[in-house]
C-alpha positions as a Markdown table, in Angstrom:
| # | Residue | x | y | z |
|---|---|---|---|---|
| 1 | Unk | -26.7 | 26.1 | -6.6 |
| 2 | Unk | -25.8 | 25.0 | -10.0 |
| 3 | Unk | -22.5 | 24.0 | -11.6 |
| 4 | Unk | -21.0 | 23.0 | -14.9 |
| 5 | Unk | -18.7 | 20.1 | -15.6 |
| 6 | Unk | -17.6 | 18.3 | -18.7 |
| 7 | Unk | -17.3 | 14.7 | -19.7 |
| 8 | Unk | -15.7 | 13.2 | -22.8 |
| 9 | Unk | -18.2 | 11.3 | -24.9 |
| 10 | Unk | -21.3 | 9.9 | -23.2 |
| 11 | Unk | -21.3 | 8.2 | -19.8 |
| 12 | Unk | -24.1 | 6.0 | -18.4 |
| 13 | Unk | -25.1 | 5.5 | -14.8 |
| 14 | Unk | -22.3 | 7.6 | -13.4 |
| 15 | Unk | -22.0 | 8.6 | -9.7 |
| 16 | Unk | -21.7 | 12.4 | -9.7 |
| 17 | Unk | -20.2 | 14.2 | -6.7 |
| 18 | Unk | -22.4 | 17.0 | -5.3 |
| 19 | Unk | -20.4 | 19.0 | -3.0 |
| 20 | Unk | -21.7 | 22.1 | -1.3 |
| 21 | Unk | -19.4 | 23.9 | 1.1 |
| 22 | Unk | -22.2 | 25.6 | 2.9 |
| 23 | Unk | -25.6 | 26.9 | 2.1 |
| 24 | Unk | -28.0 | 28.8 | 4.4 |
| 25 | Unk | -31.1 | 27.1 | 2.9 |
| 26 | Unk | -29.6 | 23.7 | 3.4 |
| 27 | Unk | -29.3 | 24.3 | 7.2 |
| 28 | Unk | -31.9 | 22.6 | 9.3 |
| 29 | Unk | -35.0 | 24.6 | 10.3 |
| 30 | Unk | -33.6 | 24.7 | 13.8 |
| 31 | Unk | -30.5 | 26.5 | 12.3 |
| 32 | Unk | -32.4 | 28.9 | 10.1 |
| 33 | Unk | -32.6 | 26.8 | 7.0 |
| 34 | Unk | -35.2 | 24.6 | 5.3 |
| 35 | Unk | -34.0 | 21.0 | 5.8 |
| 36 | Unk | -36.4 | 19.3 | 8.2 |
| 37 | Unk | -34.3 | 16.5 | 9.7 |
| 38 | Unk | -30.8 | 16.8 | 11.3 |
| 39 | Unk | -29.5 | 13.8 | 9.3 |
| 40 | Unk | -30.7 | 15.4 | 6.0 |
| 41 | Unk | -33.0 | 12.5 | 5.2 |
| 42 | Unk | -35.4 | 14.9 | 3.4 |
| 43 | Unk | -32.6 | 15.8 | 0.9 |
| 44 | Unk | -33.4 | 13.9 | -2.3 |
| 45 | Unk | -32.4 | 14.1 | -5.9 |
| 46 | Unk | -34.6 | 13.8 | -9.0 |
| 47 | Unk | -34.0 | 13.6 | -12.8 |
| 48 | Unk | -34.7 | 16.4 | -15.2 |
| 49 | Unk | -38.4 | 15.6 | -15.2 |
| 50 | Unk | -38.5 | 16.6 | -11.6 |
| 51 | Unk | -40.2 | 13.4 | -10.5 |
| 52 | Unk | -38.0 | 10.4 | -11.2 |
| 53 | Unk | -35.9 | 9.6 | -8.1 |
| 54 | Unk | -32.2 | 9.3 | -8.6 |
| 55 | Unk | -30.2 | 6.9 | -6.4 |
| 56 | Unk | -28.0 | 8.8 | -4.1 |
| 57 | Unk | -25.7 | 8.5 | -1.1 |
| 58 | Unk | -25.2 | 11.3 | 1.4 |
| 59 | Unk | -21.6 | 10.9 | 2.5 |
| 60 | Unk | -21.9 | 13.8 | 5.0 |
| 61 | Unk | -24.3 | 16.5 | 6.0 |
| 62 | Unk | -23.8 | 19.2 | 8.6 |
| 63 | Unk | -27.1 | 20.7 | 9.8 |
| 64 | Unk | -25.5 | 23.8 | 11.3 |
| 65 | Unk | -23.8 | 25.0 | 8.1 |
| 66 | Unk | -25.7 | 23.3 | 5.3 |
| 67 | Unk | -22.5 | 21.6 | 4.1 |
| 68 | Unk | -23.4 | 18.6 | 1.9 |
| 69 | Unk | -21.3 | 15.9 | 0.2 |
| 70 | Unk | -23.5 | 13.5 | -1.8 |
| 71 | Unk | -23.0 | 11.0 | -4.7 |
| 72 | Unk | -25.9 | 10.9 | -7.2 |
| 73 | Unk | -26.2 | 8.2 | -9.9 |
| 74 | Unk | -27.0 | 10.0 | -13.1 |
| 75 | Unk | -28.5 | 7.9 | -15.8 |
| 76 | Unk | -26.7 | 9.6 | -18.7 |
| 77 | Unk | -24.1 | 12.4 | -19.1 |
| 78 | Unk | -23.2 | 13.8 | -22.4 |
| 79 | Unk | -20.3 | 15.9 | -23.7 |
| 80 | Unk | -22.6 | 17.8 | -26.0 |
| 81 | Unk | -25.7 | 18.6 | -23.8 |
| 82 | Unk | -26.3 | 19.8 | -20.3 |
| 83 | Unk | -27.6 | 17.2 | -17.8 |
| 84 | Unk | -30.1 | 18.6 | -15.4 |
| 85 | Unk | -30.8 | 17.1 | -12.0 |
| 86 | Unk | -32.8 | 18.5 | -9.1 |
| 87 | Unk | -32.2 | 18.5 | -5.4 |
| 88 | Unk | -35.3 | 18.8 | -3.2 |
| 89 | Unk | -35.4 | 19.3 | 0.6 |
| 90 | Unk | -37.7 | 20.6 | 3.3 |
| 91 | Unk | -40.5 | 17.9 | 3.1 |
| 92 | Unk | -41.5 | 17.4 | 6.7 |
| 93 | Unk | -43.3 | 14.2 | 5.7 |
| 94 | Unk | -39.9 | 12.5 | 5.0 |
| 95 | Unk | -38.6 | 11.0 | 8.2 |
| 96 | Unk | -36.5 | 8.2 | 7.0 |
| 97 | Unk | -33.3 | 8.2 | 4.9 |
| 98 | Unk | -34.1 | 8.1 | 1.2 |
| 99 | Unk | -30.5 | 7.3 | 0.1 |
| 100 | Unk | -29.5 | 3.9 | -1.4 |
| 101 | Unk | -25.7 | 3.7 | -1.6 |
| 102 | Unk | -25.8 | 0.2 | -3.1 |
| 103 | Unk | -27.8 | 1.5 | -6.1 |
| 104 | Unk | -25.3 | 4.3 | -6.6 |
| 105 | Unk | -22.4 | 2.0 | -6.7 |
| 106 | Unk | -23.5 | -0.9 | -8.9 |
| 107 | Unk | -22.1 | -4.4 | -9.0 |
| 108 | Unk | -19.1 | -3.2 | -11.1 |
| 109 | Unk | -17.8 | -1.5 | -8.0 |
| 110 | Unk | -16.2 | -4.0 | -5.6 |
| 111 | Unk | -15.5 | -1.4 | -2.9 |
| 112 | Unk | -16.1 | 2.3 | -2.2 |
| 113 | Unk | -14.6 | 3.6 | 1.0 |
| 114 | Unk | -15.2 | 7.3 | 1.6 |
| 115 | Unk | -13.2 | 7.2 | 4.8 |
| 116 | Unk | -15.5 | 9.8 | 6.3 |
| 117 | Unk | -15.6 | 8.9 | 10.0 |
| 118 | Unk | -15.7 | 5.2 | 9.0 |
| 119 | Unk | -14.1 | 2.5 | 6.8 |
| 120 | Unk | -17.4 | 0.9 | 5.7 |
| 121 | Unk | -17.9 | -0.1 | 2.1 |
| 122 | Unk | -20.8 | 1.9 | 0.4 |
| 123 | Unk | -21.3 | -0.8 | -2.2 |
| 124 | Unk | -23.6 | -3.9 | -1.9 |
| 125 | Unk | -20.4 | -6.0 | -1.6 |
| 126 | Unk | -20.0 | -5.3 | 2.1 |
| 127 | Unk | -16.2 | -5.2 | 1.8 |
| 128 | Unk | -16.0 | -3.2 | 5.0 |
| 129 | Unk | -12.5 | -2.1 | 6.0 |
| 130 | Unk | -10.8 | -2.6 | 9.3 |
| 131 | Unk | -9.1 | 0.6 | 10.7 |
| 132 | Unk | -5.6 | 0.1 | 12.0 |
| 133 | Unk | -4.4 | 3.3 | 13.6 |
| 134 | Unk | -5.8 | 6.0 | 11.3 |
| 135 | Unk | -7.4 | 9.2 | 12.6 |
| 136 | Unk | -10.1 | 11.6 | 11.4 |
| 137 | Unk | -8.9 | 14.6 | 9.4 |
| 138 | Unk | -10.7 | 17.3 | 7.5 |
| 139 | Unk | -10.6 | 16.5 | 3.8 |
| 140 | Unk | -11.3 | 18.5 | 0.6 |
| 141 | Unk | -15.0 | 17.7 | 0.5 |
| 142 | Unk | -15.7 | 15.9 | 3.7 |
| 143 | Unk | -13.7 | 14.2 | 6.5 |
| 144 | Unk | -11.1 | 11.6 | 5.6 |
| 145 | Unk | -8.5 | 9.5 | 7.3 |
| 146 | Unk | -5.0 | 10.4 | 8.2 |
| 147 | Unk | -2.3 | 7.7 | 7.8 |
| 148 | Unk | 1.0 | 8.2 | 9.7 |
| 149 | Unk | 3.1 | 6.8 | 6.8 |
| 150 | Unk | 4.6 | 3.9 | 8.7 |
| 151 | Unk | 2.2 | 1.8 | 10.6 |
| 152 | Unk | -1.4 | 3.0 | 10.1 |
| 153 | Unk | -3.6 | 1.4 | 7.4 |
| 154 | Unk | -7.0 | 0.2 | 6.4 |
| 155 | Unk | -7.4 | -3.4 | 5.4 |
| 156 | Unk | -10.3 | -5.5 | 4.0 |
| 157 | Unk | -10.7 | -9.3 | 3.8 |
| 158 | Unk | -12.3 | -8.9 | 0.3 |
| 159 | Unk | -11.8 | -11.8 | -2.0 |
| 160 | Unk | -13.3 | -9.7 | -4.8 |
| 161 | Unk | -10.2 | -7.6 | -4.8 |
| 162 | Unk | -7.8 | -10.5 | -4.6 |
| 163 | Unk | -9.2 | -12.5 | -7.5 |
| 164 | Unk | -9.8 | -9.8 | -10.0 |
| 165 | Unk | -7.7 | -10.0 | -13.2 |
| 166 | Unk | -8.5 | -6.6 | -14.6 |
| 167 | Unk | -9.5 | -3.7 | -12.4 |
| 168 | Unk | -9.1 | 0.1 | -11.8 |
| 169 | Unk | -8.3 | 1.7 | -8.5 |
| 170 | Unk | -9.1 | 5.4 | -8.1 |
| 171 | Unk | -8.3 | 7.4 | -5.0 |
| 172 | Unk | -7.9 | 11.0 | -3.8 |
| 173 | Unk | -5.2 | 11.7 | -1.4 |
| 174 | Unk | -3.0 | 14.5 | -0.1 |
| 175 | Unk | 0.6 | 13.5 | 0.6 |
| 176 | Unk | 2.6 | 15.4 | 3.2 |
| 177 | Unk | 5.8 | 14.5 | 1.2 |
| 178 | Unk | 6.3 | 13.4 | -2.3 |
| 179 | Unk | 9.3 | 11.2 | -1.7 |
| 180 | Unk | 7.6 | 8.6 | 0.4 |
| 181 | Unk | 8.7 | 5.0 | -0.2 |
| 182 | Unk | 5.7 | 3.2 | 1.2 |
| 183 | Unk | 3.0 | 1.8 | -1.0 |
| 184 | Unk | -0.4 | 3.5 | -1.1 |
| 185 | Unk | -2.2 | 0.3 | -2.0 |
| 186 | Unk | -1.0 | -3.2 | -2.1 |
| 187 | Unk | -2.4 | -6.7 | -2.3 |
| 188 | Unk | -1.3 | -9.2 | 0.4 |
| 189 | Unk | -1.2 | -12.9 | -0.1 |
| 190 | Unk | -3.3 | -13.7 | 3.0 |
């Protein structure tokens, strides 16, 4: 599959979302596809030269349908030229995961929580979350967490997030109501 997206200007070392809803070829061999391992460890990404490995994280892979959600760190994206990356799969010699989430999310990222069946941090900072009453829910690209709007939350003891003077927070969420009074994110004093 191929897709087209645009960026403004040039961007370096950017984690690109690769989301494939389903693909018969990305099913495992046992399910009529070409992927060799049920955890998708033989799915790898390469630069435009076809050989240079690109750091990636497989957020989710479903062997029955070939659904894949992955983040691939692309060295350079341009607003004026296409950026080509390749995805390879089906190598029976690959039996261990090739992903490296800490390389996708460099030291500028203090925490990345996909909330896909876990509240673990994908960065090398290990700012893992603690789940407090959330539940699994189907999300736009993969699974997510459902918060009840009153008492469920995810917390982290990260000092990186408490001591930062300048930072950006980015999140994707779907609200059941737009008039909610509760905070989505807040910093405690503890």
